[in-house]
Amino acid sequence: MPDAGERPVALLASARPLPRLETQVPVAEPDTPVQHRPLTALGPSTIGWLSVFIAAPFAVWLLSARPEPESPFVVLAVLGAFAVAESANLHVEFRRQSVSISASELAFVIALVEVGPFWATVMRALAVAGVCLVQRFSLAKVIANTAVAVVEVAVAVAVLSVSPVGAVTAPATWVSYLAAVTLATFVGGGLIRLAIIATQGYPGRALWTSLLVTTFTVTPMAVLVGLAVLLLLHTTVWSLLIMAPLLAGLVMLYRRFAAVSREGQDLEKVYDFARQVEQIGPDEDGPRLLVEAIRELLNAERVALWLPPYLDEGPQLVVASDDGDVWYDGPGDPDDLLRRRATDGTADGPLLVSTSRATEAEVAALARRGVQDLLAAPVITAAGEPGYLEVCDRRSDIVTFAEGDRAALDSMLTHVNAAIRQQQLLAQIRYDADHDRLTGLPNRQRLAADIDVLLAEDPVAGRAGLVFAVLDNYTEVTDTLGHAASDELLLVTAGLLREHAPPAALVARMEGAQFAVLLPGVSLAATERAARRLREATSTRVLVAGLELEVTLTIGVAAAPVHGTDAGTLMQRADVALLAASDSGGVASYHPVLDQQSLRRLQLGTEIEQAMADGQISVVFQPIIDARTSDIVSVETLVRWAHPRYGAVSPDDFIHLAEQIGRIGALTDHVLDLALARCRRWLDQDIALSVAVNLSAHCLAEPDLVERVRRALRRHGVPGELLTLELTEGSVVDDSVRNSTVLADLHALGLRLSMDDFGTGYSSLSQLRQLPIDEVKIDKSFVLSMSTSQGESFIARSIIELAHNLGLRVVAEGVEDELTRNALADMGCDKLQGFLISRPLPDDKLESWLLARTGVRSAVPGTPHRRLFVRA
């Protein structure tokens, strides 16, 4: 036919300019140019009237010629041939526009030869208009397509008017008709493409490639077949018997060619999509690029991808559409009919739902979205819940989604699933890089980045509070109950911090038992108040590994900008404050003086081992006497450190430091060796004097403690009854200790266990009934005030009486005057210790004190050694 088989069938879909997305994904060769929008997009009505304006002169010229008389049968046959040819189309889409390629040139050349220009124009115009109306084109499209058909007839007639046209059997006639129809096809196709560019912009070189291919391949073949049919008809009318099945076969062959072409296009779409997926970079918005690529390759009005929550991201709905909408009703609703059907696992591949073949419920679901056709499919994700992909409406209003599109989408899903999994794997890697795997909280790296981002927003006046908190009993729980229990304790602590931190705060886990809380826009004073509230709110007892354990936090505070304006400085100073809080307990804020203390602690921590080896860490002994007989029954061994640079280092400082750095066991062994060595020398002098050594709560959690004590006793040859281990009240009543056998195993060595500083913790004497404790030591805070406070005297008397009722002996420490000594003796206290008897003395001075202040009693019958007593 004169339009080379091409019509602007989906030329004018909208009266408004077509919107563009932010990202244009190329759909053909890598060098295919992106689509350029026209400066002024024309609407369908404009194109329709413009087509009439162009075609009107040609129509007047063609119809002004007197029609040759023709048989009605022939005219109707030509009209039927045009109608059949126009109905058998191969559609090529350019976004909203579609070009229909047919073999109507066969009917076109027959019409020109048999019925002349007038009837060819009328019959072709009627056929094109009728087919468009049957296919429910808009009026503007019917007019435009009919006008192009008229122009093509006019071009062909004009070429024939200047060409040698004779009998149909003449070769020159063949060439003339071939040239006329080919040029008409080219002109009609060009007009169609100009209309496409005018309405939506230049879609790329494929627009003109398709024109050249159809003009110089399909058109010549159709013209030649038409001429062959005419030759046969001119020879004999009976040739219709041969031509009818031949033409039917050609139609079937053409339809098969169209189907194969569509399949090839679908395969090319899948290939192009796979290539685009491979090119998505790790830092790009993968889901958005995917939906845009799917929309371009399936030429869809709208594509939506819903992804379930994953890691720290909520659910996502990614929409690519011509109108730029980022959300619409339907795909984000888990109860939506189409989404539910696509993702429930019962569908075999993607769903294809069309208004013309839908149930009432499906029609309602389509109407909810405002679409006519839809492809829907599940998407496999790493979240354990399927995602959902839907593709809505072809841009072309004559081409709808078909089984080929469903199969193409099914093939694309393999690449979609792989791309989504890859993106989620990258997200998992990034998440793991800046989150703690156990608690799911941000880690130190993420915290530092967030601090820098927060402070960068206002480098001068930006405020933020930083709280570092460490779980006090983490090491003991780990050593006693194992890592599973300590992990459970960390999870509980993380939950408490999340629960009680301010809503805008960021809770992070640093390392080990240390957590952090970032408070945006908060001053130092407000941070300190928040830190104290947080400590009070999280101080509780929790059930871990079947045991009740106490959660207590030590907290260090720093704030920007007073303590630093970058993450590194702020975090370092919060660490320094945390160390200071560890020494004092509770909450401490950063102060510049703490930097020097922190440096001192660091140096001391690195020198503990060498200090023990060099003798800088030594012991002193404080005698303990029998309250009734004044016999020296024991000496308490106290550790001291004479540092060459810092002088006398407080025991509280370096003992706590040793606990923090994991050297408390070595320090305890060192003190125990010195004490037992002293005891051994007394035994060699035939004097029985027991030694008492303080045992840290951390030591009770060490699995080899009992064996180390046993080896020390054996190494020095000291019987167990001459060793007393003093334990803090808190360590004895801790569930992890009470539920272990460490106290019983120590007691089985024959040594004595003493509870030190009794009365300052949370235990009661009734709890001691269940433990192998031999004696309690009344804390000196009660003893020192006895002479001036009746209340303290009452407490001391109550402790003594209740302890004796439980079969325990009582030691009073802090005895500094005779009045207190006599009062305690009257109360029945068993042993006394304090400055009244003696200050703590080094080994050589203790020896001199013993020579000057004590006498020797003979051994009690049944005992092998003598005893010392303090002379009055």
mmCIF file with all atom_site columns, C-alpha atoms in Angstrom, residues 528-624:
data_model
loop_
_atom_site.group_PDB
_atom_site.id
_atom_site.type_symbol
_atom_site.label_atom_id
_atom_site.label_alt_id
_atom_site.label_comp_id
_atom_site.label_asym_id
_atom_site.label_entity_id
_atom_site.label_seq_id
_atom_site.pdbx_PDB_ins_code
_atom_site.Cartn_x
_atom_site.Cartn_y
_atom_site.Cartn_z
_atom_site.occupancy
_atom_site.B_iso_or_equiv
_atom_site.pdbx_formal_charge
_atom_site.auth_seq_id
_atom_site.auth_comp_id
_atom_site.auth_asym_id
_atom_site.auth_atom_id
_atom_site.pdbx_PDB_model_num
ATOM 1  C CA . GLU A 1 528 ? 25.627 14.547  82.642  1.00 0.00 ? 528 GLU A CA 1
ATOM 2  C CA . ARG A 1 529 ? 22.003 14.501  83.797  1.00 0.00 ? 529 ARG A CA 1
ATOM 3  C CA . ALA A 1 530 ? 21.077 12.043  81.038  1.00 0.00 ? 530 ALA A CA 1
ATOM 4  C CA . ALA A 1 531 ? 24.052 9.832   81.952  1.00 0.00 ? 531 ALA A CA 1
ATOM 5  C CA . ARG A 1 532 ? 22.999 9.665   85.617  1.00 0.00 ? 532 ARG A CA 1
ATOM 6  C CA . ARG A 1 533 ? 19.399 8.895   84.684  1.00 0.00 ? 533 ARG A CA 1
ATOM 7  C CA . LEU A 1 534 ? 20.594 6.216   82.276  1.00 0.00 ? 534 LEU A CA 1
ATOM 8  C CA . ARG A 1 535 ? 22.774 4.595   84.933  1.00 0.00 ? 535 ARG A CA 1
ATOM 9  C CA . GLU A 1 536 ? 19.947 4.581   87.462  1.00 0.00 ? 536 GLU A CA 1
ATOM 10 C CA . ALA A 1 537 ? 17.420 3.230   84.937  1.00 0.00 ? 537 ALA A CA 1
ATOM 11 C CA . THR A 1 538 ? 19.671 0.373   83.824  1.00 0.00 ? 538 THR A CA 1
ATOM 12 C CA . SER A 1 539 ? 20.847 -0.637  87.316  1.00 0.00 ? 539 SER A CA 1
ATOM 13 C CA . THR A 1 540 ? 18.791 -3.747  87.856  1.00 0.00 ? 540 THR A CA 1
ATOM 14 C CA . ARG A 1 541 ? 18.991 -7.485  88.283  1.00 0.00 ? 541 ARG A CA 1
ATOM 15 C CA . VAL A 1 542 ? 18.347 -9.632  85.238  1.00 0.00 ? 542 VAL A CA 1
ATOM 16 C CA . LEU A 1 543 ? 18.003 -13.331 84.595  1.00 0.00 ? 543 LEU A CA 1
ATOM 17 C CA . VAL A 1 544 ? 20.945 -14.639 82.568  1.00 0.00 ? 544 VAL A CA 1
ATOM 18 C CA . ALA A 1 545 ? 21.708 -18.337 82.042  1.00 0.00 ? 545 ALA A CA 1
ATOM 19 C CA . GLY A 1 546 ? 19.172 -19.147 84.749  1.00 0.00 ? 546 GLY A CA 1
ATOM 20 C CA . LEU A 1 547 ? 20.885 -16.893 87.289  1.00 0.00 ? 547 LEU A CA 1
ATOM 21 C CA . GLU A 1 548 ? 20.034 -13.449 88.603  1.00 0.00 ? 548 GLU A CA 1
ATOM 22 C CA . LEU A 1 549 ? 22.901 -11.099 87.736  1.00 0.00 ? 549 LEU A CA 1
ATOM 23 C CA . GLU A 1 550 ? 23.253 -7.439  88.527  1.00 0.00 ? 550 GLU A CA 1
ATOM 24 C CA . VAL A 1 551 ? 23.596 -4.916  85.701  1.00 0.00 ? 551 VAL A CA 1
ATOM 25 C CA . THR A 1 552 ? 25.672 -1.911  86.755  1.00 0.00 ? 552 THR A CA 1
ATOM 26 C CA . LEU A 1 553 ? 27.269 0.591   84.429  1.00 0.00 ? 553 LEU A CA 1
ATOM 27 C CA . THR A 1 554 ? 30.267 2.828   84.871  1.00 0.00 ? 554 THR A CA 1
ATOM 28 C CA . ILE A 1 555 ? 29.891 5.934   82.733  1.00 0.00 ? 555 ILE A CA 1
ATOM 29 C CA . GLY A 1 556 ? 32.217 8.528   81.232  1.00 0.00 ? 556 GLY A CA 1
ATOM 30 C CA . VAL A 1 557 ? 30.875 11.741  79.706  1.00 0.00 ? 557 VAL A CA 1
ATOM 31 C CA . ALA A 1 558 ? 32.216 14.156  77.099  1.00 0.00 ? 558 ALA A CA 1
ATOM 32 C CA . ALA A 1 559 ? 30.446 16.860  75.106  1.00 0.00 ? 559 ALA A CA 1
ATOM 33 C CA . ALA A 1 560 ? 30.999 18.933  71.986  1.00 0.00 ? 560 ALA A CA 1
ATOM 34 C CA . PRO A 1 561 ? 32.160 21.573  71.457  1.00 0.00 ? 561 PRO A CA 1
ATOM 35 C CA . VAL A 1 562 ? 33.666 22.021  74.960  1.00 0.00 ? 562 VAL A CA 1
ATOM 36 C CA . HIS A 1 563 ? 35.627 18.757  74.827  1.00 0.00 ? 563 HIS A CA 1
ATOM 37 C CA . GLY A 1 564 ? 36.224 18.475  71.080  1.00 0.00 ? 564 GLY A CA 1
ATOM 38 C CA . THR A 1 565 ? 34.799 19.228  67.676  1.00 0.00 ? 565 THR A CA 1
ATOM 39 C CA . ASP A 1 566 ? 35.539 15.943  65.912  1.00 0.00 ? 566 ASP A CA 1
ATOM 40 C CA . ALA A 1 567 ? 34.753 12.312  66.572  1.00 0.00 ? 567 ALA A CA 1
ATOM 41 C CA . GLY A 1 568 ? 38.310 11.223  67.372  1.00 0.00 ? 568 GLY A CA 1
ATOM 42 C CA . THR A 1 569 ? 38.857 13.855  70.058  1.00 0.00 ? 569 THR A CA 1
ATOM 43 C CA . LEU A 1 570 ? 35.414 13.488  71.583  1.00 0.00 ? 570 LEU A CA 1
ATOM 44 C CA . MET A 1 571 ? 35.626 9.699   71.790  1.00 0.00 ? 571 MET A CA 1
ATOM 45 C CA . GLN A 1 572 ? 39.159 9.781   73.239  1.00 0.00 ? 572 GLN A CA 1
ATOM 46 C CA . ARG A 1 573 ? 38.042 12.163  75.969  1.00 0.00 ? 573 ARG A CA 1
ATOM 47 C CA . ALA A 1 574 ? 34.956 10.114  76.729  1.00 0.00 ? 574 ALA A CA 1
ATOM 48 C CA . ASP A 1 575 ? 37.331 7.142   77.130  1.00 0.00 ? 575 ASP A CA 1
ATOM 49 C CA . VAL A 1 576 ? 39.473 9.140   79.564  1.00 0.00 ? 576 VAL A CA 1
ATOM 50 C CA . ALA A 1 577 ? 36.359 10.077  81.540  1.00 0.00 ? 577 ALA A CA 1
ATOM 51 C CA . LEU A 1 578 ? 35.315 6.426   81.581  1.00 0.00 ? 578 LEU A CA 1
ATOM 52 C CA . LEU A 1 579 ? 38.666 5.430   83.086  1.00 0.00 ? 579 LEU A CA 1
ATOM 53 C CA . ALA A 1 580 ? 38.239 8.079   85.754  1.00 0.00 ? 580 ALA A CA 1
ATOM 54 C CA . ALA A 1 581 ? 34.745 6.780   86.480  1.00 0.00 ? 581 ALA A CA 1
ATOM 55 C CA . SER A 1 582 ? 36.130 3.254   86.739  1.00 0.00 ? 582 SER A CA 1
ATOM 56 C CA . ASP A 1 583 ? 38.418 4.401   89.546  1.00 0.00 ? 583 ASP A CA 1
ATOM 57 C CA . SER A 1 584 ? 35.746 6.299   91.445  1.00 0.00 ? 584 SER A CA 1
ATOM 58 C CA . GLY A 1 585 ? 32.652 4.376   90.391  1.00 0.00 ? 585 GLY A CA 1
ATOM 59 C CA . GLY A 1 586 ? 29.507 5.906   88.963  1.00 0.00 ? 586 GLY A CA 1
ATOM 60 C CA . VAL A 1 587 ? 29.669 8.771   86.463  1.00 0.00 ? 587 VAL A CA 1
ATOM 61 C CA . ALA A 1 588 ? 32.621 11.018  85.595  1.00 0.00 ? 588 ALA A CA 1
ATOM 62 C CA . SER A 1 589 ? 32.956 13.847  83.083  1.00 0.00 ? 589 SER A CA 1
ATOM 63 C CA . TYR A 1 590 ? 36.060 14.671  81.145  1.00 0.00 ? 590 TYR A CA 1
ATOM 64 C CA . HIS A 1 591 ? 38.446 17.281  82.533  1.00 0.00 ? 591 HIS A CA 1
ATOM 65 C CA . PRO A 1 592 ? 41.879 18.174  81.109  1.00 0.00 ? 592 PRO A CA 1
ATOM 66 C CA . VAL A 1 593 ? 43.567 17.026  84.329  1.00 0.00 ? 593 VAL A CA 1
ATOM 67 C CA . LEU A 1 594 ? 42.339 13.515  83.569  1.00 0.00 ? 594 LEU A CA 1
ATOM 68 C CA . ASP A 1 595 ? 44.609 13.314  80.514  1.00 0.00 ? 595 ASP A CA 1
ATOM 69 C CA . GLN A 1 596 ? 47.666 13.158  82.763  1.00 0.00 ? 596 GLN A CA 1
ATOM 70 C CA . GLN A 1 597 ? 45.979 10.596  84.980  1.00 0.00 ? 597 GLN A CA 1
ATOM 71 C CA . SER A 1 598 ? 45.110 8.533   81.932  1.00 0.00 ? 598 SER A CA 1
ATOM 72 C CA . LEU A 1 599 ? 48.719 8.631   80.775  1.00 0.00 ? 599 LEU A CA 1
ATOM 73 C CA . ARG A 1 600 ? 49.807 7.569   84.258  1.00 0.00 ? 600 ARG A CA 1
ATOM 74 C CA . ARG A 1 601 ? 47.367 4.648   84.219  1.00 0.00 ? 601 ARG A CA 1
ATOM 75 C CA . LEU A 1 602 ? 48.610 3.558   80.822  1.00 0.00 ? 602 LEU A CA 1
ATOM 76 C CA . GLN A 1 603 ? 52.200 3.548   82.010  1.00 0.00 ? 603 GLN A CA 1
ATOM 77 C CA . LEU A 1 604 ? 51.335 1.723   85.225  1.00 0.00 ? 604 LEU A CA 1
ATOM 78 C CA . GLY A 1 605 ? 49.439 -0.904  83.293  1.00 0.00 ? 605 GLY A CA 1
ATOM 79 C CA . THR A 1 606 ? 52.450 -1.670  81.110  1.00 0.00 ? 606 THR A CA 1
ATOM 80 C CA . GLU A 1 607 ? 54.801 -1.832  84.136  1.00 0.00 ? 607 GLU A CA 1
ATOM 81 C CA . ILE A 1 608 ? 52.905 -4.129  86.526  1.00 0.00 ? 608 ILE A CA 1
ATOM 82 C CA . GLU A 1 609 ? 54.664 -7.306  85.452  1.00 0.00 ? 609 GLU A CA 1
ATOM 83 C CA . GLN A 1 610 ? 58.143 -5.777  85.586  1.00 0.00 ? 610 GLN A CA 1
ATOM 84 C CA . ALA A 1 611 ? 57.372 -4.074  88.895  1.00 0.00 ? 611 ALA A CA 1
ATOM 85 C CA . MET A 1 612 ? 56.598 -7.458  90.458  1.00 0.00 ? 612 MET A CA 1
ATOM 86 C CA . ALA A 1 613 ? 59.792 -8.917  89.057  1.00 0.00 ? 613 ALA A CA 1
ATOM 87 C CA . ASP A 1 614 ? 61.876 -5.943  90.277  1.00 0.00 ? 614 ASP A CA 1
ATOM 88 C CA . GLY A 1 615 ? 60.405 -5.976  93.766  1.00 0.00 ? 615 GLY A CA 1
ATOM 89 C CA . GLN A 1 616 ? 58.682 -2.598  93.392  1.00 0.00 ? 616 GLN A CA 1
ATOM 90 C CA . ILE A 1 617 ? 55.420 -4.318  94.244  1.00 0.00 ? 617 ILE A CA 1
ATOM 91 C CA . SER A 1 618 ? 55.823 -5.715  97.741  1.00 0.00 ? 618 SER A CA 1
ATOM 92 C CA . VAL A 1 619 ? 53.660 -6.487  100.768 1.00 0.00 ? 619 VAL A CA 1
ATOM 93 C CA . VAL A 1 620 ? 53.153 -5.202  104.285 1.00 0.00 ? 620 VAL A CA 1
ATOM 94 C CA . PHE A 1 621 ? 51.593 -7.052  107.172 1.00 0.00 ? 621 PHE A CA 1
ATOM 95 C CA . GLN A 1 622 ? 49.074 -5.894  109.771 1.00 0.00 ? 622 GLN A CA 1
ATOM 96 C CA . PRO A 1 623 ? 48.731 -8.091  112.852 1.00 0.00 ? 623 PRO A CA 1
ATOM 97 C CA . ILE A 1 624 ? 45.361 -9.453  113.977 1.00 0.00 ? 624 ILE A CA 1
#
